[in-house]
XYZ file of C-alpha atoms in Angstrom:
448
model
C 8.440 -66.109 23.007
C 8.832 -62.832 21.117
C 7.574 -59.796 23.067
C 5.620 -56.943 21.468
C 8.575 -54.616 21.955
C 10.859 -57.089 20.192
C 8.410 -57.203 17.318
C 8.415 -53.414 17.104
C 12.192 -53.472 16.974
C 12.018 -55.948 14.119
C 10.076 -53.430 12.047
C 12.908 -50.960 12.490
C 14.971 -53.052 10.099
C 16.085 -51.572 6.790
C 13.964 -54.097 4.841
C 10.773 -52.483 6.199
C 11.890 -48.864 6.087
C 10.603 -47.826 2.649
C 7.349 -49.751 3.026
C 6.583 -48.081 6.345
C 7.496 -44.651 4.968
C 5.028 -45.229 2.126
C 2.435 -46.359 4.659
C 2.941 -43.182 6.738
C 2.520 -40.996 3.659
C -0.637 -42.869 2.716
C -2.226 -42.569 6.164
C -1.262 -38.905 6.530
C -2.621 -38.026 3.100
C -5.979 -39.809 3.499
C -6.723 -38.911 7.092
C -5.776 -42.297 8.590
C -7.981 -44.487 6.416
C -6.838 -48.104 5.826
C -8.808 -48.240 2.569
C -5.785 -47.465 0.446
C -2.887 -49.225 -1.228
C 0.782 -48.333 -1.214
C 3.456 -49.624 -3.523
C 7.191 -50.116 -3.201
C 9.714 -50.559 -5.954
C 11.656 -53.451 -4.458
C 15.362 -53.019 -3.909
C 17.099 -56.196 -2.782
C 16.073 -59.673 -1.749
C 15.663 -58.831 1.937
C 13.078 -56.164 1.152
C 11.273 -58.526 -1.267
C 11.069 -61.291 1.313
C 9.863 -58.906 4.016
C 7.015 -57.632 1.842
C 6.113 -61.131 0.688
C 5.983 -62.158 4.346
C 3.482 -59.387 5.038
C 1.245 -60.059 2.051
C 1.498 -63.841 2.191
C 1.854 -63.919 -1.590
C 4.940 -64.985 -3.454
C 6.205 -62.571 -6.080
C 8.570 -63.581 -8.833
C 11.915 -61.692 -8.781
C 10.929 -60.194 -12.130
C 8.193 -58.194 -10.373
C 9.858 -54.925 -9.480
C 6.954 -53.095 -7.771
C 4.824 -54.716 -5.102
C 1.538 -53.292 -3.850
C 0.322 -53.711 -0.303
C -3.061 -52.688 1.080
C -2.863 -50.704 4.288
C -5.552 -52.893 5.798
C -3.456 -56.046 5.217
C -0.395 -54.303 6.618
C -2.396 -53.174 9.665
C -3.611 -56.752 10.301
C -0.091 -58.172 10.156
C 1.255 -55.454 12.465
C -1.544 -56.009 14.993
C -0.933 -59.735 15.022
C 2.785 -59.322 15.667
C 3.008 -56.247 17.896
C -0.426 -55.673 19.484
C -0.222 -52.202 17.912
C -2.171 -50.718 15.048
C -0.260 -49.703 11.937
C -0.609 -46.065 13.017
C 0.641 -46.943 16.494
C 3.638 -48.783 15.077
C 4.592 -45.865 12.834
C 4.361 -43.426 15.726
C 6.437 -45.711 17.945
C 9.152 -46.125 15.330
C 9.322 -42.465 14.246
C 8.731 -40.951 17.679
C 6.103 -38.515 16.397
C 2.353 -38.682 15.785
C 0.877 -39.093 12.333
C -0.257 -35.924 10.642
C -3.731 -35.619 9.195
C -3.222 -33.575 6.036
C -6.903 -33.440 4.951
C -7.937 -32.186 8.394
C -5.069 -29.683 8.419
C -6.048 -28.435 4.970
C -9.671 -28.097 6.060
C -8.640 -26.155 9.168
C -6.343 -23.923 7.097
C -9.163 -23.259 4.613
C -11.584 -22.470 7.428
C -9.030 -20.148 9.041
C -8.398 -18.443 5.706
C -12.108 -17.948 5.124
C -12.508 -16.544 8.616
C -9.560 -14.184 8.061
C -11.041 -12.958 4.757
C -14.584 -12.625 6.073
C -14.193 -9.083 7.540
C -12.790 -7.874 4.218
C -15.439 -9.579 2.107
C -18.228 -8.279 4.358
C -16.824 -4.756 4.525
C -18.900 -2.038 2.827
C -15.714 -1.151 0.941
C -15.814 -4.516 -0.807
C -19.078 -3.509 -2.416
C -18.354 0.157 -3.060
C -14.622 0.535 -3.794
C -12.817 -1.002 -6.745
C -9.427 -0.167 -5.228
C -10.354 -2.191 -2.133
C -11.270 -5.240 -4.228
C -8.049 -4.873 -6.204
C -6.038 -4.771 -2.974
C -7.833 -7.756 -1.477
C -7.350 -9.762 -4.662
C -3.643 -8.938 -4.695
C -2.986 -9.973 -1.086
C -5.039 -13.125 -1.601
C -3.095 -14.201 -4.694
C 0.448 -13.341 -3.638
C 0.516 -15.502 -0.529
C 0.089 -12.695 1.998
C -3.143 -14.087 3.422
C -1.647 -17.567 3.655
C 1.335 -16.258 5.585
C -0.914 -14.278 7.927
C -3.167 -17.207 8.838
C -0.206 -19.553 9.271
C 0.874 -17.735 12.454
C -1.417 -17.194 15.435
C 0.081 -13.764 16.152
C -0.843 -12.392 12.688
C -4.084 -14.208 11.895
C -6.170 -11.131 12.824
C -4.032 -8.500 11.098
C -6.068 -8.488 7.885
C -9.207 -7.633 9.866
C -7.303 -4.797 11.541
C -6.198 -3.486 8.140
C -9.810 -3.490 6.976
C -10.853 -1.496 10.047
C -8.092 1.062 9.415
C -9.203 1.482 5.795
C -12.856 1.793 6.831
C -11.895 4.403 9.427
C -10.045 6.479 6.823
C -12.858 6.092 4.294
C -15.492 7.245 6.791
C -13.598 10.350 7.896
C -15.096 13.547 6.442
C -12.880 15.444 4.015
C -11.354 18.388 5.797
C -11.752 16.858 9.248
C -9.211 17.127 12.022
C -6.010 15.244 11.089
C -5.228 12.115 13.088
C -1.756 11.061 14.134
C -0.432 7.700 13.020
C -0.118 6.600 16.648
C -3.646 7.831 17.369
C -5.047 5.921 14.397
C -3.252 2.744 15.469
C -4.507 3.076 19.032
C -8.060 3.776 17.845
C -8.200 0.600 15.759
C -5.885 -1.839 17.557
C -5.323 -0.392 21.067
C -1.606 -0.459 20.211
C -0.181 2.966 19.258
C 2.813 1.297 17.592
C 0.832 -1.110 15.405
C 1.171 1.089 12.296
C 4.861 1.862 12.717
C 7.098 1.269 9.720
C 7.764 -2.385 8.877
C 4.868 -3.766 10.911
C 2.688 -6.206 9.011
C -0.341 -3.976 9.523
C 1.454 -0.902 8.179
C 2.604 -2.775 5.082
C -0.920 -4.026 4.352
C -2.562 -0.633 4.816
C 0.045 1.289 2.794
C -0.347 -1.196 -0.066
C -4.086 -0.534 -0.081
C -3.661 3.248 0.110
C -1.123 3.184 -2.730
C -3.593 1.294 -4.913
C -6.323 3.743 -3.931
C -4.111 6.712 -4.833
C -2.803 5.119 -8.043
C 0.847 5.420 -6.974
C 3.603 2.834 -6.424
C 4.109 1.336 -2.982
C 6.267 3.876 -1.097
C 9.891 2.895 -0.659
C 11.296 5.765 1.408
C 10.327 7.476 4.639
C 9.392 10.624 2.714
C 7.159 8.671 0.334
C 5.474 6.918 3.255
C 4.813 10.244 4.992
C 3.413 11.673 1.771
C 1.073 8.722 1.285
C -0.240 8.880 4.849
C -0.534 12.643 4.432
C -2.926 12.193 1.494
C -5.421 10.763 3.955
C -4.650 13.285 6.721
C -2.752 10.816 8.838
C 0.164 12.682 10.380
C 3.328 10.617 10.780
C 5.396 13.614 11.831
C 3.816 17.016 12.431
C 7.236 18.605 11.955
C 7.683 17.042 8.521
C 4.248 18.178 7.303
C 4.848 21.766 6.224
C 3.923 24.548 3.836
C 6.048 27.307 2.297
C 4.577 30.818 2.542
C 5.493 34.273 1.291
C 4.096 37.519 2.673
C 1.258 36.073 4.733
C 0.884 38.429 7.715
C -1.169 37.002 10.547
C -2.494 37.762 13.979
C -1.612 35.660 16.988
C 1.252 35.013 19.331
C 4.176 32.956 18.153
C 3.427 31.861 14.595
C 1.369 34.953 13.770
C 4.253 37.162 14.879
C 6.779 35.145 12.893
C 4.672 35.269 9.718
C 4.160 38.996 10.050
C 7.895 39.553 10.582
C 8.808 37.436 7.567
C 6.279 39.308 5.411
C 7.794 42.627 6.407
C 11.057 41.547 4.782
C 9.531 39.559 1.899
C 11.217 36.391 3.195
C 9.817 32.898 2.413
C 8.852 31.072 5.613
C 8.272 27.380 6.302
C 5.236 26.654 8.450
C 4.893 23.215 10.044
C 1.764 21.423 11.096
C 3.142 21.411 14.617
C 3.196 25.217 14.608
C -0.331 25.387 13.199
C -1.554 23.006 15.895
C 0.314 24.881 18.649
C -0.411 28.538 17.882
C -3.921 29.880 17.180
C -3.843 31.995 14.038
C -6.005 34.608 12.350
C -5.502 35.825 8.784
C -6.786 39.127 7.475
C -5.993 38.983 3.755
C -8.566 39.078 0.955
C -6.797 36.778 -1.539
C -4.209 34.042 -1.155
C -2.550 32.699 -4.274
C -1.336 29.101 -4.243
C 1.311 27.532 -6.464
C 2.699 24.006 -6.619
C 6.369 24.552 -7.368
C 8.770 26.445 -5.063
C 10.547 27.874 -8.126
C 7.517 30.116 -8.668
C 7.541 31.355 -5.079
C 11.296 31.871 -5.243
C 10.915 34.106 -8.311
C 8.090 36.017 -6.647
C 10.248 36.672 -3.587
C 13.231 37.750 -5.711
C 11.326 39.936 -8.163
C 8.466 41.321 -6.075
C 9.880 41.225 -2.549
C 7.752 42.497 0.362
C 5.211 43.912 -2.069
C 4.226 40.488 -3.424
C 0.640 39.545 -2.549
C 0.256 36.581 -0.139
C 1.493 33.412 -1.836
C 1.783 29.895 -0.487
C 3.432 26.925 -2.155
C 2.384 23.302 -1.667
C 5.799 21.996 -2.793
C 4.119 19.158 -4.638
C 1.057 17.343 -3.396
C -0.714 19.406 -0.734
C 0.183 18.287 2.777
C -1.928 18.231 5.905
C -0.201 21.462 6.896
C -1.389 23.086 3.650
C -4.957 21.963 4.189
C -4.893 23.282 7.741
C -3.568 26.684 6.663
C -5.935 26.870 3.685
C -8.887 26.112 5.955
C -7.821 28.919 8.305
C -7.551 31.348 5.386
C -11.003 30.440 4.044
C -12.486 30.567 7.541
C -11.170 34.094 7.894
C -12.680 35.194 4.584
C -9.781 34.812 2.153
C -10.307 33.747 -1.424
C -7.909 31.013 -2.617
C -6.592 30.963 -6.187
C -4.776 27.753 -7.120
C -2.292 26.980 -9.889
C -0.403 23.762 -10.524
C 1.245 21.656 -13.199
C -0.567 20.783 -16.387
C -0.137 17.030 -15.998
C -2.628 14.490 -14.699
C -1.385 14.555 -11.091
C -1.317 18.361 -11.241
C -4.909 18.786 -12.389
C -5.996 16.069 -9.954
C -4.484 18.094 -7.097
C -6.079 21.273 -8.430
C -9.479 19.609 -8.487
C -9.049 18.363 -4.927
C -8.182 21.850 -3.652
C -11.106 23.367 -5.564
C -13.533 20.827 -4.081
C -12.201 20.944 -0.561
C -11.541 24.649 -0.054
C -13.688 26.278 -2.700
C -10.559 27.572 -4.408
C -10.642 29.252 -7.796
C -8.424 27.733 -10.507
C -5.741 30.300 -11.328
C -4.720 30.272 -14.978
C -5.738 26.624 -15.206
C -7.823 26.724 -18.384
C -7.410 25.069 -21.747
C -6.293 28.407 -23.171
C -3.585 28.699 -20.506
C -2.395 25.155 -21.217
C -2.247 25.739 -24.983
C -0.437 29.044 -24.489
C 2.156 27.323 -22.336
C 2.484 24.503 -24.843
C 2.930 26.919 -27.741
C 5.233 29.253 -25.864
C 7.713 26.577 -24.828
C 6.855 22.900 -24.628
C 10.425 21.814 -23.952
C 11.000 19.401 -21.094
C 14.148 21.326 -20.279
C 12.030 24.209 -18.988
C 9.978 21.895 -16.844
C 11.028 19.515 -14.144
C 11.732 15.864 -14.942
C 9.203 13.567 -13.360
C 9.606 10.060 -12.004
C 6.989 7.420 -12.536
C 5.196 8.186 -9.299
C 4.714 11.807 -10.155
C 3.294 10.823 -13.507
C 5.855 12.280 -15.905
C 7.712 10.885 -18.857
C 11.212 10.812 -20.199
C 13.079 13.862 -21.410
C 14.271 13.898 -24.986
C 16.492 16.168 -27.063
C 16.144 18.174 -30.270
C 15.020 21.571 -31.400
C 12.658 23.781 -29.444
C 9.047 22.856 -30.115
C 9.913 19.362 -31.310
C 7.321 16.892 -29.955
C 10.129 14.553 -28.951
C 11.348 17.176 -26.456
C 8.054 17.441 -24.622
C 7.337 15.444 -21.510
C 4.603 13.033 -22.455
C 1.585 12.756 -20.223
C 1.270 9.448 -18.441
C -1.144 7.978 -15.971
C -4.913 8.045 -15.946
C -6.625 11.147 -17.378
C -8.416 13.296 -14.817
C -11.530 15.416 -15.472
C -11.291 19.196 -15.120
C -14.865 20.251 -14.327
C -13.947 23.941 -13.969
C -12.969 23.830 -17.669
C -13.754 20.496 -19.379
C -11.841 21.709 -22.420
C -8.603 21.549 -20.424
C -8.727 17.765 -20.004
C -9.714 17.428 -23.670
C -6.780 19.595 -24.803
C -4.316 17.704 -22.602
C -5.561 14.355 -23.924
C -5.340 15.599 -27.496
C -1.794 16.959 -27.238
C -0.513 14.391 -24.760
C 2.169 16.685 -23.315
C 2.772 18.127 -19.863
C 3.398 21.805 -19.179
C 4.997 22.360 -15.816
C 4.275 25.353 -13.652
C 7.745 26.864 -13.668
C 7.599 26.974 -17.482
C 4.562 29.292 -17.282
C 5.685 31.368 -14.306
C 5.765 34.655 -16.273
C 1.985 35.129 -16.517
C 1.612 34.083 -12.859
C 4.071 36.757 -11.750
C 2.338 39.241 -14.049
C -0.922 38.589 -12.194
C 0.816 39.194 -8.869
C 2.315 42.449 -10.181
C -1.116 43.593 -11.333
C -2.487 42.974 -7.870
C 0.266 45.139 -6.401
C -0.792 47.901 -8.810
C -4.425 47.352 -7.878
C -5.329 45.912 -11.271
């Protein structure tokens, strides 16, 4: 008498192998239902006879593909082995049958649950950049990869909370450290460190919000965090100053000493956070490019009026120092590049600190364009900074000008400026119009 185990061993034969593989695929794909049919393209007489023995129907050798219902196969297996078809397959393969429909349903439910905090966030309703980011991470497989691993399934919700936290912070509030932000949202101060999944998600969203490429270097990452007053390194966040005497121990003494000699001085956010400072100057001029400050130091020396340089996009250190100056009664006058990022930065400083635009009118732009529109007298810009390519030719040739790129930005202090820039389509960089800026500083020395 043949035992059940002997019968199971019989089904391990090569003549049954492809039929049982097809049966496993069928059961796994339909959730274990026997109401399905599988087919096998017969290869060899032994396989043909085995399948005929299961179905009980003779098939002519000319029939190359034989179909078998899973219910018939289950009945034959039960009669010979006392096992169900599913039990036989698990015994032969040494692993349980998968249930792909149930797995897909669970994965879909997990995905929906992972996306729910983002879709229910107020940012989803109010912020186009947030919807763009969420659409991108949904389409490119990021969400699928997150929900596939238990340790990352909640990271998207954490990213949403970080973005909501940054959105809700008042402009000009106290800067937050990267570790402090991470601890506030996740209870893990290292959760936003470079290369963490959470950091990558949040930086991608902030880059979309700012309209810049995803940062690729440590400096670019610091700059992007700095836009939202998240301090990665309070030593790296700094501002260049010239002739800004101050009161206070430490930093105030250093600034006063540097001003006495007309020496440019780098101030870090760490210093501003460490040493209380008071400023007693009526006007502080602000420029974007260090070339302007360098000329002022060389040509005007200790007599130059107080001048600070953002060295590009204003950092948290700049905003801290500007707030101190305004608090102490100083009037800020801001000048920057005549390109879309430049006027965007100017507008932000005007809104945040009540600064006055300094030679940032349409007339100033057109004078700079007419005086020398050559790219060679400006600084080449990469794509992130919003510049164009530099060409060659004669002075004044349109091909030599750096073409404006990026999204136009309104200039509410002089709407004609944005109109003129759009019409001419060329950038004028600050160092190319430094002469009238230095003339203003000279006039202030003379009391004009």
